[in-house]
Amino acid sequence: MRYTSFTSYDLILLAQGLGVSVALFLVTTLIGFLIGTIWAVMRFYRVPLLTPLITFLAELLKNSPVLVQLFLVFFGLPALLKINVTPVEAAVITLSGNTAAFIYVIAVAAIESIGRDQIESARVFGLSRWQILRHVVAPQAMAFAIGPLTGLLVNQLQVTSLISVIGVVDLTKIGNILNLRTLKPFIVWTVVGGLYYIAAKLIALGGARLERRLRAHTAWKGL
Amino acid sequence: MIRARGVQKSFGSAVVLDGIDLDVNVGEVVSILGSSGSGKSTLIRCMNGLERLDGGLITIDDFDVSNPKDLAEARKRSATVFQLFNLYPHMTAVENVTLAPIQVLRIPRAQAESEARALLDSVGLGARADAYPAQLSGGQRQRVGICRALAMKPRYLLLDEITSALDPEMTAEVLNILAQLARTGTTMVFVTHEIEFARTISSRIVFLDKGRLVVDLPTDRFFAGDGGMANARIAQFLSKMRKE
Ligand SMILES: Nc1ncnc2c1ncn2[C@@H]1O[C@H](COP(=O)(O)OP(=O)(O)O)[C@@H](O)[C@H]1O
Ligand SMILES: [Mg+2]
């Protein structure tokens, strides 16, 4: 067997790379979701000072390239603070922050889509602001947000491929390694692209299923 | 009792309520008539604390709605039914009815649910208790809206044109329930354009015109030629309403 031919071990490499990509995606989505939602809740409570600050931060994160943010965290932060940042840490910090910014924007739009009548009819019955958020606003906002959210997550999965440039051995990095060894770029990148496609499709399918469930109440089932 | 004294409310430079005095005693049905834009909804929204008063005072059983400490107690004593129902679309009828009793009154879920089902049953919706608002007709939705208010066991029901979004048949469904409530002595503040119905259930009728309370009379006096009808604005309003 020649050095350049594919082996079954390459499949394990690809699976590992995919695992790293998906794990990073899941972890940063979770962190980003938490942070973005907390930001949106602070805005719902109209926390003074913090709200404009969060909006500004989200704007910054949204409107600058993720790759630049990644370099800033990986190269810039260690230089400034004299600390050590590993590639994985830099990837988690950057992608979480980026996801948080977009989730914040989606969550704010979703909360603002809830009619004032909904909040008023809960207020007159004496529900507290938290109870209104929890029982009236959040479920409806979630049904509104799930579509854009699914789109965002499909995109954020692709964005994880950027982290290969700082040396995280994700699916793209594995693709690079295999490509250099086998010198068969078309096959390698087709397979890698196909794996991203399948993962993205699963996210989209999951999102669509959740959306159907969350919007079940709008369906007319006849009298 | 509900007591309003010198209530002032403006939106920007527009004075919408201009010194309203009104008492509603327990057991009374007080209907509020007036043309569109006269301030009827705003008065109801001041009573349930959705609008801040610019002047004057509203108390519900001596709890001042302008005082944040009193407002919660005032709101427990009154319950509002809205013109456009304002049901929570993601909750079934029974969930709509039980939300506030569970969250605000801390009634155990099972008890709240069985009470809600009994209420829905009493307005002919027993079989639709698990339907979502989108699956109900307008009249059914408003009946859920009434149940949601009644589930709080309020001393005062505030009803703001609750049939004006409904067709005549559905209006009749909803008014029948109100007639029943009136018979059992429920205290109501009833904003409406259903003049004839108001006449049959009201103890008193008040007429609002451009933010002022023009008359406040016992029902028979309101419709008497030398009573409310002696007022040109009221006579004109009633004849216009009857033509429609
Ligand atoms: N939130 C608001 N902002 C500005 N103007 C308002 C608002 N609510 C009501 N108004 C105005 O106040 C007046 C009285 O309104 P409303 O109380 O709804 O009258 P009604 O219920 O008798 O038809 C109207 O001219 C209306 O345009
Ligand atoms: Mg009105």
Short mmCIF file of C-alpha atoms and ligand atoms in Angstrom, two decimals:
data_model
loop_
_atom_site.label_atom_id
_atom_site.label_comp_id
_atom_site.label_asym_id
_atom_site.label_seq_id
_atom_site.Cartn_x
_atom_site.Cartn_y
_atom_site.Cartn_z
CA MET A 1 0.00 0.00 0.00
CA ARG A 2 1.31 3.40 -0.91
CA TYR A 3 1.61 6.23 1.56
CA THR A 4 -0.85 8.31 -0.45
CA SER A 5 -3.72 5.84 -0.54
CA PHE A 6 -6.69 5.95 1.86
CA THR A 7 -6.78 3.51 4.77
CA SER A 8 -9.56 2.47 7.10
CA TYR A 9 -7.75 4.41 9.83
CA ASP A 10 -8.59 7.58 7.92
CA LEU A 11 -12.26 6.92 8.66
CA ILE A 12 -11.46 6.95 12.37
CA LEU A 13 -9.58 10.23 11.87
CA LEU A 14 -12.57 11.73 10.07
CA ALA A 15 -14.92 10.51 12.80
CA GLN A 16 -12.67 12.06 15.43
CA GLY A 17 -12.55 15.34 13.55
CA LEU A 18 -16.31 15.34 13.19
CA GLY A 19 -16.62 14.59 16.90
CA VAL A 20 -14.43 17.58 17.78
CA SER A 21 -16.40 19.87 15.46
CA VAL A 22 -19.76 18.72 16.80
CA ALA A 23 -18.61 18.84 20.43
CA LEU A 24 -17.33 22.38 20.00
CA PHE A 25 -20.53 23.32 18.27
CA LEU A 26 -22.67 21.87 21.07
CA VAL A 27 -20.64 23.41 23.88
CA THR A 28 -20.47 26.87 22.30
CA THR A 29 -24.16 26.73 21.38
CA LEU A 30 -25.08 25.92 24.96
CA ILE A 31 -22.88 28.67 26.42
CA GLY A 32 -23.95 31.12 23.72
CA PHE A 33 -27.61 30.30 24.28
CA LEU A 34 -27.29 30.86 28.02
CA ILE A 35 -25.44 34.15 27.68
CA GLY A 36 -27.57 35.47 24.83
CA THR A 37 -30.77 34.60 26.71
CA ILE A 38 -29.56 36.19 29.94
CA TRP A 39 -28.72 39.35 27.99
CA ALA A 40 -32.21 39.39 26.47
CA VAL A 41 -33.81 38.86 29.88
CA MET A 42 -31.81 41.79 31.28
CA ARG A 43 -33.18 43.86 28.46
CA PHE A 44 -36.72 42.65 29.24
CA TYR A 45 -36.22 43.90 32.80
CA ARG A 46 -34.79 47.14 31.36
CA VAL A 47 -31.74 46.93 33.62
CA PRO A 48 -30.30 50.45 33.35
CA LEU A 49 -26.78 50.95 31.95
CA LEU A 50 -26.39 47.23 31.29
CA THR A 51 -28.88 47.17 28.42
CA PRO A 52 -27.07 49.69 26.16
CA LEU A 53 -23.78 48.06 27.08
CA ILE A 54 -25.01 44.61 26.04
CA THR A 55 -26.49 45.98 22.83
CA PHE A 56 -23.17 47.62 21.99
CA LEU A 57 -21.21 44.44 22.74
CA ALA A 58 -23.57 42.35 20.65
CA GLU A 59 -23.21 44.83 17.78
CA LEU A 60 -19.43 44.56 17.96
CA LEU A 61 -19.53 40.75 17.93
CA LYS A 62 -22.06 40.59 15.13
CA ASN A 63 -20.35 43.05 12.84
CA SER A 64 -16.73 41.88 12.90
CA PRO A 65 -15.35 38.73 11.27
CA VAL A 66 -15.24 35.68 13.51
CA LEU A 67 -11.73 34.94 12.28
CA VAL A 68 -10.54 38.34 13.49
CA GLN A 69 -12.22 37.74 16.86
CA LEU A 70 -10.52 34.36 17.02
CA PHE A 71 -7.07 35.89 16.35
CA LEU A 72 -7.78 38.58 18.92
CA VAL A 73 -8.56 35.98 21.59
CA PHE A 74 -5.81 33.55 20.61
CA PHE A 75 -2.97 35.97 19.89
CA GLY A 76 -4.17 39.30 21.28
CA LEU A 77 -5.35 38.33 24.77
CA PRO A 78 -2.17 36.39 25.71
CA ALA A 79 -0.02 39.28 24.54
CA LEU A 80 -2.05 41.84 26.49
CA LEU A 81 -2.71 39.92 29.71
CA LYS A 82 0.40 37.71 29.73
CA ILE A 83 -1.76 34.60 30.02
CA ASN A 84 -1.76 31.33 28.16
CA VAL A 85 -4.75 30.61 25.91
CA THR A 86 -4.94 27.16 24.31
CA PRO A 87 -6.48 26.78 20.84
CA VAL A 88 -9.53 25.00 22.28
CA GLU A 89 -10.05 27.71 24.91
CA ALA A 90 -9.76 30.40 22.26
CA ALA A 91 -12.23 28.52 20.06
CA VAL A 92 -14.77 28.09 22.89
CA ILE A 93 -14.53 31.72 23.99
CA THR A 94 -14.82 33.14 20.48
CA LEU A 95 -17.59 30.93 19.17
CA SER A 96 -19.63 31.20 22.39
CA GLY A 97 -19.43 34.98 22.28
CA ASN A 98 -20.36 35.08 18.63
CA THR A 99 -23.31 32.73 19.10
CA ALA A 100 -24.44 34.70 22.17
CA ALA A 101 -24.56 37.92 20.14
CA PHE A 102 -26.77 36.40 17.45
CA ILE A 103 -29.00 34.60 19.94
CA TYR A 104 -29.42 37.90 21.80
CA VAL A 105 -30.64 39.55 18.61
CA ILE A 106 -33.06 36.70 17.85
CA ALA A 107 -34.34 36.59 21.45
CA VAL A 108 -34.92 40.35 21.56
CA ALA A 109 -36.88 40.24 18.30
CA ALA A 110 -38.86 37.25 19.59
CA ILE A 111 -39.73 38.95 22.88
CA GLU A 112 -40.72 42.12 21.07
CA SER A 113 -42.99 40.11 18.77
CA ILE A 114 -45.24 39.28 21.73
CA GLY A 115 -48.18 41.67 21.68
CA ARG A 116 -48.61 44.17 24.50
CA ASP A 117 -52.09 42.71 24.98
CA GLN A 118 -50.51 39.44 26.12
CA ILE A 119 -48.42 41.11 28.77
CA GLU A 120 -51.30 43.33 29.89
CA SER A 121 -53.74 40.47 30.27
CA ALA A 122 -51.22 38.71 32.50
CA ARG A 123 -50.48 41.88 34.47
CA VAL A 124 -54.11 42.62 35.34
CA PHE A 125 -54.41 39.17 36.86
CA GLY A 126 -51.51 39.99 39.13
CA LEU A 127 -48.70 37.94 37.60
CA SER A 128 -45.22 39.23 38.43
CA ARG A 129 -42.79 40.26 35.72
CA TRP A 130 -40.92 36.99 36.15
CA GLN A 131 -44.13 34.91 35.98
CA ILE A 132 -45.14 36.78 32.83
CA LEU A 133 -41.75 36.12 31.27
CA ARG A 134 -41.79 32.48 32.26
CA HIS A 135 -45.38 31.52 31.41
CA VAL A 136 -46.56 33.99 28.79
CA VAL A 137 -43.61 35.54 26.99
CA ALA A 138 -40.97 32.80 26.86
CA PRO A 139 -43.10 30.00 25.34
CA GLN A 140 -44.45 32.29 22.63
CA ALA A 141 -41.05 33.86 22.00
CA MET A 142 -39.53 30.39 21.67
CA ALA A 143 -42.12 29.41 19.05
CA PHE A 144 -41.29 32.63 17.20
CA ALA A 145 -37.52 32.22 17.50
CA ILE A 146 -37.10 28.55 16.65
CA GLY A 147 -36.99 29.16 12.88
CA PRO A 148 -34.29 31.86 12.92
CA LEU A 149 -32.52 29.93 15.68
CA THR A 150 -32.26 26.80 13.54
CA GLY A 151 -30.86 28.87 10.69
CA LEU A 152 -28.32 30.43 13.02
CA LEU A 153 -27.17 27.08 14.40
CA VAL A 154 -26.75 25.55 10.96
CA ASN A 155 -24.54 28.52 10.14
CA GLN A 156 -22.62 28.36 13.44
CA LEU A 157 -21.72 24.74 12.70
CA GLN A 158 -20.04 25.86 9.50
CA VAL A 159 -18.31 28.69 11.34
CA THR A 160 -16.59 26.17 13.64
CA SER A 161 -14.39 25.21 10.67
CA LEU A 162 -12.51 28.50 11.17
CA ILE A 163 -10.90 27.20 14.33
CA SER A 164 -8.74 24.81 12.31
CA VAL A 165 -6.47 27.76 11.48
CA ILE A 166 -5.30 28.07 15.09
CA GLY A 167 -4.58 24.37 15.28
CA VAL A 168 -7.71 22.76 16.73
CA VAL A 169 -7.91 19.32 15.14
CA ASP A 170 -11.51 19.53 13.97
CA LEU A 171 -13.05 18.04 10.85
CA THR A 172 -11.57 20.70 8.57
CA LYS A 173 -8.10 20.23 10.05
CA ILE A 174 -8.37 16.48 9.48
CA GLY A 175 -9.39 17.24 5.91
CA ASN A 176 -6.25 19.34 5.57
CA ILE A 177 -4.05 16.57 6.97
CA LEU A 178 -5.57 13.92 4.69
CA ASN A 179 -5.34 16.22 1.73
CA LEU A 180 -1.63 16.88 2.25
CA ARG A 181 -0.91 13.19 2.64
CA THR A 182 -3.06 11.70 -0.13
CA LEU A 183 -2.89 14.60 -2.59
CA LYS A 184 -6.48 13.83 -3.59
CA PRO A 185 -8.18 17.16 -2.74
CA PHE A 186 -11.37 16.48 -4.64
CA ILE A 187 -12.19 13.28 -2.79
CA VAL A 188 -11.06 14.56 0.60
CA TRP A 189 -12.98 17.82 0.49
CA THR A 190 -16.07 16.15 -0.96
CA VAL A 191 -16.12 13.70 1.93
CA VAL A 192 -15.47 16.44 4.50
CA GLY A 193 -18.11 18.67 2.94
CA GLY A 194 -20.55 15.76 2.94
CA LEU A 195 -20.01 15.19 6.64
CA TYR A 196 -20.70 18.87 7.44
CA TYR A 197 -23.76 18.64 5.24
CA ILE A 198 -25.15 15.64 7.11
CA ALA A 199 -24.53 17.28 10.49
CA ALA A 200 -26.16 20.52 9.33
CA LYS A 201 -29.12 18.64 7.92
CA LEU A 202 -29.65 16.89 11.26
CA ILE A 203 -29.70 20.24 13.03
CA ALA A 204 -32.21 21.59 10.52
CA LEU A 205 -34.41 18.51 10.87
CA GLY A 206 -34.32 18.70 14.66
CA GLY A 207 -35.21 22.39 14.48
CA ALA A 208 -38.12 21.74 12.16
CA ARG A 209 -39.48 19.05 14.45
CA LEU A 210 -39.21 21.29 17.48
CA GLU A 211 -40.88 24.09 15.54
CA ARG A 212 -43.84 21.88 14.70
CA ARG A 213 -44.21 21.01 18.37
CA LEU A 214 -43.88 24.60 19.59
CA ARG A 215 -46.38 25.85 17.05
CA ALA A 216 -48.88 23.04 17.53
CA HIS A 217 -51.29 25.43 19.22
CA THR A 218 -51.67 27.56 16.09
CA ALA A 219 -52.94 24.64 14.04
CA TRP A 220 -56.63 24.58 13.31
CA LYS A 221 -57.94 21.18 14.26
CA GLY A 222 -61.59 21.76 13.49
CA LEU A 223 -64.44 22.23 15.91
CA MET B 1 -66.65 49.22 46.49
CA ILE B 2 -64.90 50.81 43.56
CA ARG B 3 -64.49 54.53 44.06
CA ALA B 4 -63.18 57.00 41.48
CA ARG B 5 -62.63 60.60 42.47
CA GLY B 6 -61.57 63.38 40.11
CA VAL B 7 -59.75 60.98 37.81
CA GLN B 8 -57.58 62.79 35.25
CA LYS B 9 -55.79 61.10 32.39
CA SER B 10 -54.06 62.61 29.36
CA PHE B 11 -52.11 61.15 26.47
CA GLY B 12 -49.69 63.87 25.49
CA SER B 13 -51.76 67.02 25.19
CA ALA B 14 -55.05 65.13 24.71
CA VAL B 15 -57.15 65.06 27.88
CA VAL B 16 -58.92 61.69 27.79
CA LEU B 17 -60.45 61.58 31.29
CA ASP B 18 -61.36 64.88 32.85
CA GLY B 19 -62.41 64.60 36.47
CA ILE B 20 -64.35 61.35 36.66
CA ASP B 21 -66.27 60.61 39.85
CA LEU B 22 -67.88 57.17 40.04
CA ASP B 23 -68.89 54.71 42.75
CA VAL B 24 -69.68 51.07 42.11
CA ASN B 25 -71.13 49.26 45.09
CA VAL B 26 -71.03 45.54 45.67
CA GLY B 27 -73.96 43.88 43.90
CA GLU B 28 -74.43 46.63 41.35
CA VAL B 29 -74.16 46.39 37.60
CA VAL B 30 -73.00 49.75 36.28
CA SER B 31 -73.00 50.14 32.52
CA ILE B 32 -70.80 52.75 30.89
CA LEU B 33 -72.08 54.14 27.63
CA GLY B 34 -70.49 56.71 25.37
CA SER B 35 -69.40 57.14 21.82
CA SER B 36 -66.13 55.78 20.56
CA GLY B 37 -63.17 57.76 21.88
CA SER B 38 -65.05 59.11 24.90
CA GLY B 39 -62.60 57.43 27.30
CA LYS B 40 -64.47 54.29 28.38
CA SER B 41 -61.58 51.89 27.83
CA THR B 42 -59.15 54.30 29.43
CA LEU B 43 -61.35 54.46 32.54
CA ILE B 44 -61.36 50.66 32.79
CA ARG B 45 -57.59 50.61 32.25
CA CYS B 46 -57.18 53.10 35.09
CA MET B 47 -59.29 50.88 37.35
CA ASN B 48 -57.16 47.79 36.70
CA GLY B 49 -53.88 49.64 36.93
CA LEU B 50 -52.85 49.38 33.29
CA GLU B 51 -52.74 53.18 33.00
CA ARG B 52 -51.21 55.55 35.52
CA LEU B 53 -53.55 58.30 36.69
CA ASP B 54 -52.47 61.87 36.09
CA GLY B 55 -54.70 63.09 38.89
CA GLY B 56 -57.45 61.99 41.24
CA LEU B 57 -57.87 58.66 42.96
CA ILE B 58 -59.23 55.20 42.30
CA THR B 59 -59.66 52.75 45.14
CA ILE B 60 -60.93 49.20 45.08
CA ASP B 61 -62.15 48.20 48.52
CA ASP B 62 -59.95 51.04 49.80
CA PHE B 63 -56.86 49.75 48.00
CA ASP B 64 -55.37 52.59 45.98
CA VAL B 65 -54.48 51.43 42.45
CA SER B 66 -51.88 54.20 42.16
CA ASN B 67 -50.00 52.84 45.16
CA PRO B 68 -47.67 50.04 44.08
CA LYS B 69 -48.09 48.36 47.47
CA ASP B 70 -51.90 48.32 47.13
CA LEU B 71 -52.08 47.47 43.45
CA ALA B 72 -51.58 43.72 43.87
CA GLU B 73 -54.43 43.53 46.37
CA ALA B 74 -56.63 45.78 44.20
CA ARG B 75 -55.97 43.50 41.26
CA LYS B 76 -56.94 40.42 43.24
CA ARG B 77 -60.34 41.98 43.85
CA SER B 78 -61.12 42.87 40.27
CA ALA B 79 -60.80 40.90 37.06
CA THR B 80 -60.89 42.17 33.52
CA VAL B 81 -62.44 40.72 30.37
CA PHE B 82 -61.01 42.26 27.22
CA GLN B 83 -62.61 43.33 23.97
CA LEU B 84 -60.24 41.17 21.90
CA PHE B 85 -60.19 38.32 24.45
CA ASN B 86 -56.38 38.49 24.94
CA LEU B 87 -56.22 34.77 25.61
CA TYR B 88 -52.76 33.18 25.77
CA PRO B 89 -52.57 31.41 22.39
CA HIS B 90 -50.07 28.77 23.51
CA MET B 91 -52.30 27.51 26.31
CA THR B 92 -55.46 25.45 26.17
CA ALA B 93 -58.72 26.87 27.47
CA VAL B 94 -58.25 25.22 30.83
CA GLU B 95 -54.62 26.38 31.05
CA ASN B 96 -55.72 29.92 30.26
CA VAL B 97 -58.19 29.75 33.11
CA THR B 98 -55.83 28.19 35.66
CA LEU B 99 -52.67 30.25 35.08
CA ALA B 100 -53.45 33.12 37.44
CA PRO B 101 -55.18 31.05 40.15
CA ILE B 102 -52.12 28.79 40.33
CA GLN B 103 -49.45 31.49 40.03
CA VAL B 104 -51.09 34.36 41.90
CA LEU B 105 -53.57 32.79 44.32
CA ARG B 106 -51.33 29.73 44.87
CA ILE B 107 -54.25 27.34 44.48
CA PRO B 108 -53.01 23.74 44.04
CA ARG B 109 -52.97 22.75 40.38
CA ALA B 110 -55.45 19.87 40.69
CA GLN B 111 -57.98 22.02 42.53
CA ALA B 112 -57.52 24.94 40.10
CA GLU B 113 -58.02 22.59 37.20
CA SER B 114 -61.20 21.01 38.48
CA GLU B 115 -62.61 24.46 39.28
CA ALA B 116 -61.65 25.66 35.80
CA ARG B 117 -63.33 22.69 34.16
CA ALA B 118 -66.48 23.28 36.18
CA LEU B 119 -66.47 26.95 35.13
CA LEU B 120 -65.94 26.08 31.47
CA ASP B 121 -68.71 23.55 31.76
CA SER B 122 -71.04 26.18 33.19
CA VAL B 123 -70.58 28.33 30.06
CA GLY B 124 -71.11 25.38 27.73
CA LEU B 125 -67.44 24.72 27.00
CA GLY B 126 -66.98 21.53 28.97
CA ALA B 127 -66.10 19.60 25.81
CA ARG B 128 -63.68 22.29 24.57
CA ALA B 129 -61.64 22.66 27.75
CA ASP B 130 -58.51 21.21 26.15
CA ALA B 131 -58.74 23.16 22.89
CA TYR B 132 -56.36 25.97 22.02
CA PRO B 133 -57.79 29.46 21.37
CA ALA B 134 -57.04 29.09 17.65
CA GLN B 135 -59.42 26.14 17.59
CA LEU B 136 -62.29 28.08 19.15
CA SER B 137 -64.83 30.47 17.65
CA GLY B 138 -64.88 34.10 18.78
CA GLY B 139 -67.82 33.52 21.07
CA GLN B 140 -66.15 30.49 22.62
CA ARG B 141 -62.93 32.45 23.13
CA GLN B 142 -64.76 35.20 24.93
CA ARG B 143 -66.49 32.66 27.14
CA VAL B 144 -63.03 31.36 28.05
CA GLY B 145 -62.07 34.99 28.73
CA ILE B 146 -64.98 35.29 31.15
CA CYS B 147 -64.02 32.03 32.87
CA ARG B 148 -60.45 33.24 33.20
CA ALA B 149 -61.73 36.30 35.02
CA LEU B 150 -64.22 34.37 37.18
CA ALA B 151 -61.57 31.84 38.20
CA MET B 152 -59.92 34.59 40.26
CA LYS B 153 -63.16 34.83 42.29
CA PRO B 154 -63.13 38.59 41.90
CA ARG B 155 -65.50 40.91 43.74
CA TYR B 156 -65.69 43.13 40.66
CA LEU B 157 -65.78 42.22 37.00
CA LEU B 158 -64.51 44.85 34.58
CA LEU B 159 -65.88 44.24 31.10
CA ASP B 160 -64.70 46.39 28.20
CA GLU B 161 -66.88 45.99 25.10
CA ILE B 162 -66.53 42.26 25.38
CA THR B 163 -68.98 41.53 22.56
CA SER B 164 -67.99 44.18 20.03
CA ALA B 165 -65.71 41.80 18.13
CA LEU B 166 -68.45 39.18 17.86
CA ASP B 167 -71.27 38.55 15.42
CA PRO B 168 -74.86 38.72 16.73
CA GLU B 169 -75.16 35.01 17.39
CA MET B 170 -71.93 34.85 19.37
CA THR B 171 -72.85 38.10 21.11
CA ALA B 172 -76.02 36.42 22.36
CA GLU B 173 -73.98 33.47 23.71
CA VAL B 174 -71.82 35.81 25.73
CA LEU B 175 -74.59 38.14 26.90
CA ASN B 176 -76.58 35.16 28.20
CA ILE B 177 -73.72 34.39 30.53
CA LEU B 178 -73.58 37.97 31.74
CA ALA B 179 -77.31 37.95 32.39
CA GLN B 180 -76.83 34.85 34.49
CA LEU B 181 -73.96 36.49 36.40
CA ALA B 182 -76.06 39.59 36.99
CA ARG B 183 -78.86 37.45 38.41
CA THR B 184 -76.47 35.88 40.89
CA GLY B 185 -75.41 39.32 42.12
CA THR B 186 -71.98 39.64 40.50
CA THR B 187 -70.74 43.22 40.61
CA MET B 188 -69.92 44.46 37.13
CA VAL B 189 -68.58 47.53 35.42
CA PHE B 190 -69.88 47.00 31.94
CA VAL B 191 -68.65 49.08 29.01
CA THR B 192 -70.92 48.31 26.09
CA HIS B 193 -72.74 49.39 22.97
CA GLU B 194 -75.50 46.84 23.61
CA ILE B 195 -77.98 49.41 24.85
CA GLU B 196 -81.01 47.17 25.16
CA PHE B 197 -79.07 44.53 27.01
CA ALA B 198 -77.53 47.12 29.32
CA ARG B 199 -81.04 48.30 30.07
CA THR B 200 -82.10 44.84 31.22
CA ILE B 201 -79.18 44.09 33.54
CA SER B 202 -77.94 47.43 34.87
CA SER B 203 -78.67 49.00 38.20
CA ARG B 204 -77.19 52.27 36.95
CA ILE B 205 -76.03 53.70 33.67
CA VAL B 206 -73.37 56.34 33.29
CA PHE B 207 -72.66 58.27 30.13
CA LEU B 208 -69.21 59.46 29.16
CA ASP B 209 -68.68 62.25 26.68
CA LYS B 210 -65.22 63.55 25.77
CA GLY B 211 -63.72 62.31 29.00
CA ARG B 212 -66.41 63.74 31.25
CA LEU B 213 -69.04 61.78 33.10
CA VAL B 214 -72.20 63.50 31.91
CA VAL B 215 -74.85 61.56 33.82
CA ASP B 216 -74.96 58.78 36.39
CA LEU B 217 -78.55 57.60 36.81
CA PRO B 218 -80.58 54.55 37.84
CA THR B 219 -81.42 52.64 34.67
CA ASP B 220 -85.07 53.61 34.45
CA ARG B 221 -84.20 57.28 35.03
CA PHE B 222 -81.53 57.12 32.33
CA PHE B 223 -84.08 56.13 29.71
CA ALA B 224 -86.80 58.48 30.97
CA GLY B 225 -87.70 61.50 28.84
CA ASP B 226 -87.09 63.86 31.75
CA GLY B 227 -83.97 61.92 32.88
CA GLY B 228 -80.97 60.97 30.75
CA MET B 229 -82.93 61.46 27.54
CA ALA B 230 -83.30 65.14 28.41
CA ASN B 231 -79.60 65.46 27.63
CA ALA B 232 -79.22 66.20 23.90
CA ARG B 233 -75.95 64.26 23.57
CA ILE B 234 -77.47 61.16 25.15
CA ALA B 235 -80.67 61.32 23.09
CA GLN B 236 -78.60 61.67 19.94
CA PHE B 237 -76.28 58.81 20.98
CA LEU B 238 -79.16 56.46 21.77
CA SER B 239 -81.02 57.15 18.56
CA LYS B 240 -77.86 56.59 16.56
CA MET B 241 -77.16 53.31 18.39
CA ARG B 242 -80.71 52.06 17.87
CA LYS B 243 -80.50 52.69 14.14
CA GLU B 244 -77.40 50.53 13.82
N1 LIG C 1 -52.19 54.64 24.68
C1 LIG C 1 -52.77 55.73 24.11
N2 LIG C 1 -51.99 56.68 23.56
C2 LIG C 1 -52.55 57.78 23.01
N3 LIG C 1 -53.86 58.00 22.93
C3 LIG C 1 -54.69 57.08 23.46
C4 LIG C 1 -54.18 55.90 24.07
N4 LIG C 1 -55.23 55.16 24.50
C5 LIG C 1 -56.33 55.86 24.17
N5 LIG C 1 -56.01 57.01 23.54
C6 LIG C 1 -56.97 58.04 23.09
O1 LIG C 1 -57.82 58.36 24.14
C7 LIG C 1 -59.14 58.58 23.68
C8 LIG C 1 -60.09 57.68 24.43
O2 LIG C 1 -59.83 56.34 24.08
P1 LIG C 1 -60.62 55.13 24.70
O3 LIG C 1 -60.54 55.20 26.17
O4 LIG C 1 -60.10 53.91 24.05
O5 LIG C 1 -62.10 55.45 24.22
P2 LIG C 1 -63.34 54.47 24.11
O6 LIG C 1 -63.00 53.18 24.78
O7 LIG C 1 -64.44 55.21 24.79
O8 LIG C 1 -63.61 54.30 22.66
C9 LIG C 1 -59.12 58.33 22.19
O9 LIG C 1 -59.06 59.57 21.54
C10 LIG C 1 -57.87 57.53 21.98
O10 LIG C 1 -57.34 57.82 20.71
MG MG C 2 -62.91 51.24 24.01
#
